[in-house]
Short mmCIF file of C-alpha atoms in Angstrom, two decimals:
data_model
loop_
_atom_site.label_atom_id
_atom_site.label_comp_id
_atom_site.label_asym_id
_atom_site.label_seq_id
_atom_site.Cartn_x
_atom_site.Cartn_y
_atom_site.Cartn_z
CA MET F 1054 -31.41 29.56 9.40
CA THR F 1055 -27.88 29.68 10.84
CA LYS F 1056 -28.63 26.49 12.79
CA LYS F 1057 -29.43 24.50 9.66
CA VAL F 1058 -26.93 21.75 8.84
CA TRP F 1059 -26.70 22.78 5.17
CA PHE F 1060 -25.89 26.38 6.14
CA GLN F 1061 -23.20 25.34 8.61
CA SER F 1062 -21.72 22.94 6.04
CA ALA F 1063 -21.67 25.67 3.37
CA VAL F 1064 -19.93 28.09 5.75
CA GLY F 1065 -17.41 25.41 6.69
CA ILE F 1066 -16.62 24.66 3.03
CA LEU F 1067 -16.22 28.38 2.24
CA LEU F 1068 -13.86 28.85 5.19
CA LEU F 1069 -11.83 25.83 4.11
CA LEU F 1070 -11.56 27.19 0.55
CA LEU F 1071 -10.47 30.60 1.89
CA ILE F 1072 -7.81 28.98 4.09
CA ILE F 1073 -6.50 26.97 1.12
CA LYS F 1074 -6.50 30.11 -1.08
CA TYR F 1075 -4.50 32.16 1.42
CA PHE F 1076 -2.17 29.25 2.13
CA LEU F 1077 -1.37 28.95 -1.60
CA GLU F 1078 -0.67 32.69 -1.78
CA ILE F 1079 1.88 32.53 1.07
CA LYS F 1080 3.13 28.98 0.48
CA HIS F 1081 6.73 30.24 -0.04
CA ILE F 1082 6.81 31.11 3.67
CA PHE F 1083 6.11 27.48 4.59
CA TYR F 1084 8.46 25.98 1.96
CA PRO F 1085 11.29 25.16 4.46
CA ILE F 1086 8.75 23.44 6.73
CA VAL F 1087 7.38 21.43 3.79
CA VAL F 1088 10.91 20.34 2.82
CA LEU F 1089 11.66 19.28 6.41
CA LEU F 1090 8.40 17.34 6.74
CA SER F 1091 8.89 15.60 3.38
CA ALA F 1092 12.41 14.54 4.44
CA ILE F 1093 11.11 13.08 7.70
CA PHE F 1094 7.94 11.55 6.24
CA THR F 1095 9.46 8.51 4.48
CA PRO F 1096 11.57 7.23 7.42
CA LEU F 1097 8.65 7.93 9.77
CA LEU F 1098 6.33 5.95 7.48
CA ILE F 1099 8.71 2.98 7.18
CA GLY F 1100 9.40 3.07 10.92
CA GLY F 1101 5.64 3.02 11.55
CA VAL F 1102 5.12 0.06 9.21
CA LEU F 1103 7.95 -1.86 10.91
CA PHE F 1104 6.43 -1.04 14.30
CA TYR F 1105 2.98 -2.36 13.36
CA ILE F 1106 4.54 -5.50 11.84
CA THR F 1107 6.63 -6.25 14.94
CA GLU F 1108 4.11 -5.10 17.58
CA PRO F 1109 2.52 -8.58 17.95
CA LEU F 1110 5.97 -10.05 18.62
CA GLN F 1111 6.69 -7.36 21.21
CA LYS F 1112 3.39 -8.10 22.98
CA PHE F 1113 4.15 -11.83 22.86
CA LEU F 1114 7.58 -11.31 24.44
CA GLU F 1115 6.35 -8.92 27.13
CA LYS F 1116 3.56 -11.31 28.12
CA ARG F 1117 6.37 -13.75 28.88
CA LYS F 1118 7.92 -11.27 31.33
CA PHE F 1119 10.47 -9.75 28.93
CA PRO F 1120 11.28 -6.17 30.01
CA ARG F 1121 10.74 -3.49 27.38
CA TRP F 1122 14.46 -3.12 26.58
CA ALA F 1123 14.84 -6.90 26.15
CA SER F 1124 11.85 -7.14 23.80
CA ILE F 1125 13.23 -4.28 21.67
CA LEU F 1126 16.70 -5.85 21.60
CA THR F 1127 15.24 -9.23 20.60
CA ILE F 1128 13.25 -7.66 17.75
CA LEU F 1129 16.31 -5.76 16.49
CA VAL F 1130 18.47 -8.91 16.59
CA LEU F 1131 15.80 -10.84 14.67
CA LEU F 1132 15.51 -8.09 12.04
CA ILE F 1133 19.29 -7.92 11.64
CA GLY F 1134 19.34 -11.71 11.29
CA ILE F 1135 16.62 -11.58 8.61
CA VAL F 1136 18.53 -8.89 6.68
CA ALA F 1137 21.79 -10.84 6.99
CA GLY F 1138 20.07 -14.03 5.80
CA PHE F 1139 18.54 -12.14 2.88
CA VAL F 1140 21.91 -10.70 1.85
CA SER F 1141 23.69 -14.05 2.24
CA PHE F 1142 21.21 -16.43 0.61
CA ILE F 1143 18.51 -14.60 -1.36
CA TRP F 1144 20.38 -11.59 -2.75
CA PRO F 1145 22.83 -13.72 -4.83
CA MET F 1146 19.82 -15.41 -6.48
CA ILE F 1147 18.19 -12.03 -7.14
CA SER F 1148 21.46 -10.65 -8.53
CA THR F 1149 21.86 -13.62 -10.88
CA GLN F 1150 18.28 -13.37 -12.14
CA LEU F 1151 18.59 -9.60 -12.52
CA ASN F 1152 21.77 -9.94 -14.60
CA ASN F 1153 20.12 -12.63 -16.73
CA PHE F 1154 17.06 -10.43 -17.19
CA ILE F 1155 19.16 -7.42 -18.26
CA GLN F 1156 21.05 -9.58 -20.77
CA ALA F 1157 17.81 -11.07 -22.11
CA LEU F 1158 15.93 -7.75 -22.19
CA PRO F 1159 16.83 -6.78 -25.81
CA SER F 1160 15.70 -10.20 -27.04
CA LEU F 1161 12.50 -10.03 -24.96
CA MET F 1162 11.67 -6.56 -26.28
CA ASN F 1163 12.29 -7.73 -29.84
CA GLU F 1164 9.96 -10.72 -29.40
CA LEU F 1165 7.33 -8.51 -27.78
CA SER F 1166 7.55 -6.03 -30.66
CA LYS F 1167 7.17 -8.85 -33.22
CA GLY F 1168 4.15 -10.26 -31.41
CA THR F 1169 2.49 -6.85 -31.16
CA ARG F 1170 3.07 -6.15 -34.87
CA TYR F 1171 1.66 -9.55 -35.81
CA ILE F 1172 -1.51 -8.96 -33.77
CA ILE F 1173 -1.99 -5.51 -35.30
CA GLU F 1174 -1.46 -6.84 -38.84
CA GLN F 1175 -3.92 -9.71 -38.35
CA ARG F 1176 -6.54 -7.63 -36.58
CA GLU F 1177 -8.29 -6.55 -39.78
CA ASN F 1178 -8.97 -10.20 -40.73
CA LEU F 1179 -10.76 -10.98 -37.48
CA PRO F 1180 -14.45 -10.49 -36.51
CA SER F 1181 -15.36 -7.06 -35.16
CA GLN F 1182 -15.94 -8.40 -31.62
CA VAL F 1183 -12.44 -9.91 -31.56
CA GLN F 1184 -11.00 -6.66 -32.98
CA ASP F 1185 -12.66 -4.69 -30.17
CA ALA F 1186 -11.34 -7.15 -27.58
CA ILE F 1187 -7.80 -6.89 -28.98
CA GLU F 1188 -8.02 -3.08 -29.04
CA THR F 1189 -9.17 -3.06 -25.42
CA ALA F 1190 -6.38 -5.47 -24.43
CA ILE F 1191 -3.71 -3.39 -26.21
CA ASN F 1192 -4.94 -0.20 -24.53
CA SER F 1193 -5.01 -1.94 -21.14
CA ILE F 1194 -1.45 -3.21 -21.63
CA LYS F 1195 -0.34 0.31 -22.59
CA ASP F 1196 -2.02 1.75 -19.49
CA TYR F 1197 -0.45 -0.90 -17.26
CA ALA F 1198 2.96 -0.32 -18.90
CA ILE F 1199 2.72 3.43 -18.26
CA LEU F 1200 1.58 2.84 -14.68
CA THR F 1201 4.32 0.26 -14.06
CA SER F 1202 7.02 2.50 -15.53
CA LYS F 1203 5.79 5.33 -13.32
CA PHE F 1204 6.04 3.01 -10.31
CA LEU F 1205 9.59 2.03 -11.24
CA VAL F 1206 10.67 5.66 -11.71
CA ASP F 1207 9.20 6.58 -8.31
CA VAL F 1208 10.84 3.57 -6.66
CA ILE F 1209 14.25 4.33 -8.21
CA ALA F 1210 13.98 7.98 -7.15
CA THR F 1211 13.15 6.83 -3.63
CA ILE F 1212 16.09 4.41 -3.53
CA VAL F 1213 18.48 7.24 -4.45
CA SER F 1214 17.48 9.18 -1.32
CA TRP F 1215 17.54 6.14 0.96
CA ALA F 1216 20.98 6.85 2.41
CA PHE F 1217 19.40 9.56 4.56
CA VAL F 1218 16.26 7.52 5.14
CA LEU F 1219 18.16 4.45 6.39
CA ILE F 1220 19.82 6.55 9.09
CA LEU F 1221 16.50 7.84 10.48
CA ILE F 1222 14.40 4.66 10.23
CA PRO F 1223 15.99 2.90 13.26
CA PHE F 1224 15.52 6.00 15.44
CA PHE F 1225 11.79 6.28 14.66
CA PHE F 1226 11.30 2.51 14.88
CA ILE F 1227 13.01 2.12 18.27
CA TYR F 1228 11.23 5.20 19.64
CA MET F 1229 7.86 3.75 18.62
CA LEU F 1230 8.67 0.38 20.18
CA LYS F 1231 9.78 2.07 23.40
CA ASP F 1232 7.07 4.71 23.92
CA HIS F 1233 4.10 3.82 21.71
CA GLU F 1234 1.67 3.71 24.66
CA LYS F 1235 2.44 7.36 25.44
CA PHE F 1236 1.52 8.86 22.05
CA ALA F 1237 -2.29 8.86 22.40
CA PRO F 1238 -2.39 10.05 26.07
CA ARG F 1239 -0.20 13.03 25.14
CA ILE F 1240 -2.80 14.07 22.55
CA TYR F 1241 -6.07 13.44 24.39
CA GLY F 1242 -4.47 14.78 27.58
CA LEU F 1243 -4.78 18.23 26.01
CA PHE F 1244 -8.58 17.97 26.32
CA SER F 1245 -10.99 17.45 29.20
CA GLY F 1246 -14.42 15.98 29.86
CA GLN F 1247 -16.37 14.44 27.00
CA ARG F 1248 -13.98 15.87 24.40
CA LYS F 1249 -11.14 13.95 26.01
CA GLU F 1250 -13.19 10.72 25.86
CA TRP F 1251 -14.10 11.38 22.21
CA VAL F 1252 -10.48 12.07 21.18
CA ALA F 1253 -9.26 8.96 23.06
CA LYS F 1254 -11.93 6.81 21.36
CA THR F 1255 -11.11 8.24 17.91
CA LEU F 1256 -7.36 7.74 18.34
CA LYS F 1257 -7.90 4.14 19.45
CA GLU F 1258 -10.07 3.40 16.39
CA VAL F 1259 -7.54 5.06 14.06
CA ASN F 1260 -4.75 2.97 15.59
CA ASP F 1261 -6.82 -0.22 15.23
CA VAL F 1262 -7.61 0.52 11.57
CA LEU F 1263 -3.96 1.23 10.70
CA LYS F 1264 -2.69 -1.77 12.65
CA ASN F 1265 -5.17 -4.21 11.12
CA TYR F 1266 -4.65 -2.84 7.61
CA ILE F 1267 -0.83 -2.91 7.68
CA GLN F 1268 -0.52 -6.27 9.42
CA GLY F 1269 -3.25 -7.80 7.25
CA GLN F 1270 -1.95 -6.50 3.91
CA MET F 1271 1.64 -7.55 4.65
CA LEU F 1272 0.55 -11.05 5.70
CA ILE F 1273 -1.73 -11.45 2.67
CA SER F 1274 1.01 -10.22 0.34
CA LEU F 1275 3.54 -12.62 1.86
CA ILE F 1276 1.19 -15.62 1.55
CA LEU F 1277 0.27 -14.73 -2.04
CA ALA F 1278 3.94 -14.26 -2.99
CA THR F 1279 4.77 -17.67 -1.51
CA ILE F 1280 1.93 -19.37 -3.43
CA MET F 1281 2.97 -17.65 -6.67
CA TYR F 1282 6.66 -18.50 -6.21
CA ILE F 1283 5.86 -22.19 -5.71
CA GLY F 1284 3.60 -22.08 -8.78
CA TYR F 1285 6.21 -20.31 -10.92
CA LEU F 1286 8.86 -22.85 -9.91
CA ILE F 1287 6.52 -25.73 -10.82
CA ILE F 1288 5.83 -24.33 -14.31
CA GLY F 1289 9.49 -23.35 -14.80
CA LEU F 1290 8.90 -19.63 -15.34
CA GLU F 1291 12.06 -17.58 -15.90
CA PHE F 1292 12.95 -14.81 -13.45
CA ALA F 1293 10.50 -16.31 -10.93
CA LEU F 1294 12.13 -14.69 -7.89
CA LEU F 1295 12.23 -11.21 -9.46
CA LEU F 1296 8.60 -11.51 -10.53
CA VAL F 1297 7.52 -12.66 -7.07
CA ILE F 1298 9.38 -9.84 -5.30
CA PHE F 1299 7.63 -7.38 -7.64
CA ALA F 1300 4.33 -9.17 -6.93
CA PHE F 1301 4.92 -8.97 -3.16
CA PHE F 1302 5.06 -5.16 -3.25
CA MET F 1303 2.22 -4.86 -5.77
CA ASN F 1304 -0.03 -7.19 -3.73
CA ILE F 1305 0.10 -4.64 -0.91
CA ILE F 1306 -2.14 -2.49 -3.14
CA PRO F 1307 -5.72 -3.84 -2.83
CA PHE F 1308 -7.57 -5.12 -5.93
CA ILE F 1309 -5.40 -3.45 -8.59
CA GLY F 1310 -1.97 -4.56 -7.30
CA PRO F 1311 -2.26 -8.30 -8.09
CA TRP F 1312 -3.22 -7.55 -11.71
CA ILE F 1313 -0.30 -5.15 -12.12
CA ALA F 1314 1.96 -7.96 -10.84
CA PHE F 1315 0.32 -10.40 -13.27
CA ILE F 1316 1.20 -8.43 -16.44
CA PRO F 1317 5.03 -8.88 -16.44
CA ALA F 1318 4.68 -12.58 -15.53
CA LEU F 1319 2.23 -13.08 -18.40
CA ILE F 1320 4.53 -11.28 -20.85
CA ILE F 1321 7.54 -13.40 -19.80
CA GLY F 1322 5.42 -16.54 -20.18
CA LEU F 1323 4.13 -15.50 -23.62
CA LEU F 1324 7.61 -14.71 -24.91
CA ASN F 1325 8.90 -18.06 -23.68
CA ASP F 1326 5.97 -20.32 -24.68
CA PRO F 1327 2.20 -19.63 -25.04
CA ILE F 1328 1.51 -22.80 -23.04
CA GLN F 1329 3.59 -21.39 -20.19
CA ALA F 1330 1.55 -18.18 -20.37
CA PHE F 1331 -1.56 -20.32 -19.89
CA TRP F 1332 0.00 -21.86 -16.77
CA VAL F 1333 0.91 -18.39 -15.50
CA CYS F 1334 -2.81 -17.55 -15.76
CA VAL F 1335 -3.65 -20.75 -13.86
CA VAL F 1336 -1.16 -19.95 -11.07
CA THR F 1337 -2.51 -16.39 -10.80
CA LEU F 1338 -6.12 -17.61 -10.78
CA VAL F 1339 -5.38 -20.17 -8.04
CA ALA F 1340 -3.58 -17.53 -5.95
CA GLN F 1341 -6.37 -14.96 -6.38
CA GLN F 1342 -9.16 -17.44 -5.64
CA THR F 1343 -7.30 -18.67 -2.56
CA ASP F 1344 -6.90 -15.06 -1.45
CA SER F 1345 -10.52 -14.05 -2.13
CA ASN F 1346 -12.14 -17.11 -0.53
CA PHE F 1347 -9.81 -18.01 2.33
CA ILE F 1348 -6.96 -15.60 3.08
CA THR F 1349 -8.51 -12.10 2.99
CA PRO F 1350 -11.81 -13.05 4.75
CA ASN F 1351 -9.87 -14.66 7.62
CA VAL F 1352 -7.01 -12.16 7.86
CA MET F 1353 -8.76 -8.84 7.13
CA GLY F 1354 -12.41 -9.65 7.81
CA LYS F 1355 -14.30 -6.34 7.66
CA THR F 1356 -11.41 -4.24 8.93
CA LEU F 1357 -11.94 -1.40 6.46
CA ASP F 1358 -15.50 -2.07 5.25
CA ILE F 1359 -14.87 -0.10 2.03
CA HIS F 1360 -16.61 -0.96 -1.24
CA PRO F 1361 -14.22 -2.33 -3.93
CA LEU F 1362 -15.24 0.42 -6.37
CA THR F 1363 -14.37 3.03 -3.75
CA VAL F 1364 -10.97 1.37 -3.20
CA ILE F 1365 -10.21 1.41 -6.95
CA THR F 1366 -11.26 5.08 -7.19
CA ILE F 1367 -9.04 5.99 -4.22
CA ILE F 1368 -6.05 4.13 -5.71
CA LEU F 1369 -6.42 5.82 -9.10
CA ALA F 1370 -6.86 9.26 -7.51
CA GLY F 1371 -3.91 8.67 -5.18
CA GLY F 1372 -1.73 7.63 -8.12
CA ASN F 1373 -2.57 10.80 -10.04
CA ILE F 1374 -2.00 13.04 -7.03
CA ALA F 1375 1.11 11.52 -5.42
CA GLY F 1376 2.38 8.73 -7.68
CA PHE F 1377 3.40 5.41 -6.17
CA LEU F 1378 3.26 6.79 -2.62
CA GLY F 1379 -0.31 7.96 -3.20
CA ILE F 1380 -1.31 4.49 -4.42
CA LEU F 1381 0.19 2.87 -1.32
CA LEU F 1382 -1.24 5.34 1.18
CA GLY F 1383 -4.56 6.22 -0.43
CA VAL F 1384 -6.63 3.42 1.11
CA PRO F 1385 -5.32 3.68 4.72
CA PHE F 1386 -5.59 7.48 4.53
CA TYR F 1387 -9.21 7.17 3.41
CA ALA F 1388 -9.87 4.63 6.19
CA VAL F 1389 -8.48 7.02 8.82
CA VAL F 1390 -10.51 9.95 7.46
CA LYS F 1391 -13.61 7.73 7.41
CA VAL F 1392 -13.13 6.84 11.11
CA ILE F 1393 -12.69 10.51 12.06
CA VAL F 1394 -15.72 11.67 10.04
CA LYS F 1395 -17.85 8.82 11.44
CA ASN F 1396 -16.93 9.75 15.01
CA ILE F 1397 -17.59 13.45 14.36
CA TYR F 1398 -21.01 12.57 12.94
CA GLU F 1399 -21.85 10.29 15.89
CA ARG F 1400 -20.70 12.98 18.33
CA ARG F 1401 -22.94 15.58 16.67
CA ILE F 1402 -25.89 13.18 16.91
CA GLU F 1403 -25.19 12.67 20.63
CA ILE F 1404 -25.01 16.43 21.24
CA ARG F 1405 -28.24 17.00 19.29
CA GLN F 1406 -30.06 14.24 21.20
CA ALA F 1407 -28.82 15.62 24.52
CA ALA F 1408 -30.01 19.12 23.58
CA THR F 1409 -33.43 17.72 22.55
CA LYS F 1410 -33.82 15.93 25.91
CA GLU F 1411 -32.98 19.13 27.80
CA ILE F 1412 -35.68 21.01 25.88
#
């Protein structure tokens, strides 16, 4: 009986639960380690994202006989140039729109309150199906508002601690650019034989999944933000740049992100002119259809091969567990775990088949 898969799985689950139970009872011992890891995690994460974004450029330069130090220096100069250009040209536009938005916020909130009251007052005079639709829409807007406000609180809290983060990011980023080929060998070098091959294969697949996901999502988000910005400028939507910057970060979140980005644009359009709200819907529809039919299939392909319902479940669970960070990291974390579990399963099948042949 002890060789049955269900028995081994049950024992494994019980051991895991016992480990978690004892860890929770002595968690105060590990508190300094948790604090240290949480302080390092954000700059390490941002450094890793920057590395995956710039890795294709580094490969391109080194194929053209650039030494490693020259490729790193070129990337750093380009990034500094991009930041300087952003501060010189784009930041003044953002600052102006942000000031205008803050000044207009009381008026916008007043108009939004009037519109909401009017809809609620008129709801009783409408058919039951329309009443149900309005109720659903109001609840959805409330949910999105709560979710968005939670995002903003998390983002603001993160920005406050960025002084420390900004110091560490360049160190992690440069270290990854310099020695990224050495990370995996240091890990699978601890093993030997078939285990070494399995660990090397798993690490390569994990790296490929993370690289394809980060590079793909950033490229998709940038293309979508560009399409939306052009559309918003054409229809004359106020605060277009602010809305597009918000949309850029939200579009990084699969499936749910674009709709979160759509809500504030729709509200601004409605408060300005219902016709403009219609055109906001058109711009969003064009951007989403372009993404679904052309951009994502060509950029991402079947990189993750995760069902949309699974993605939505992961995002919602990640948001409840770890807030904005959980929403951002839930899908890639799941993809990494999926690769590891798949390789463990395949390895067990290989071992079982080998044992059967020997018998």
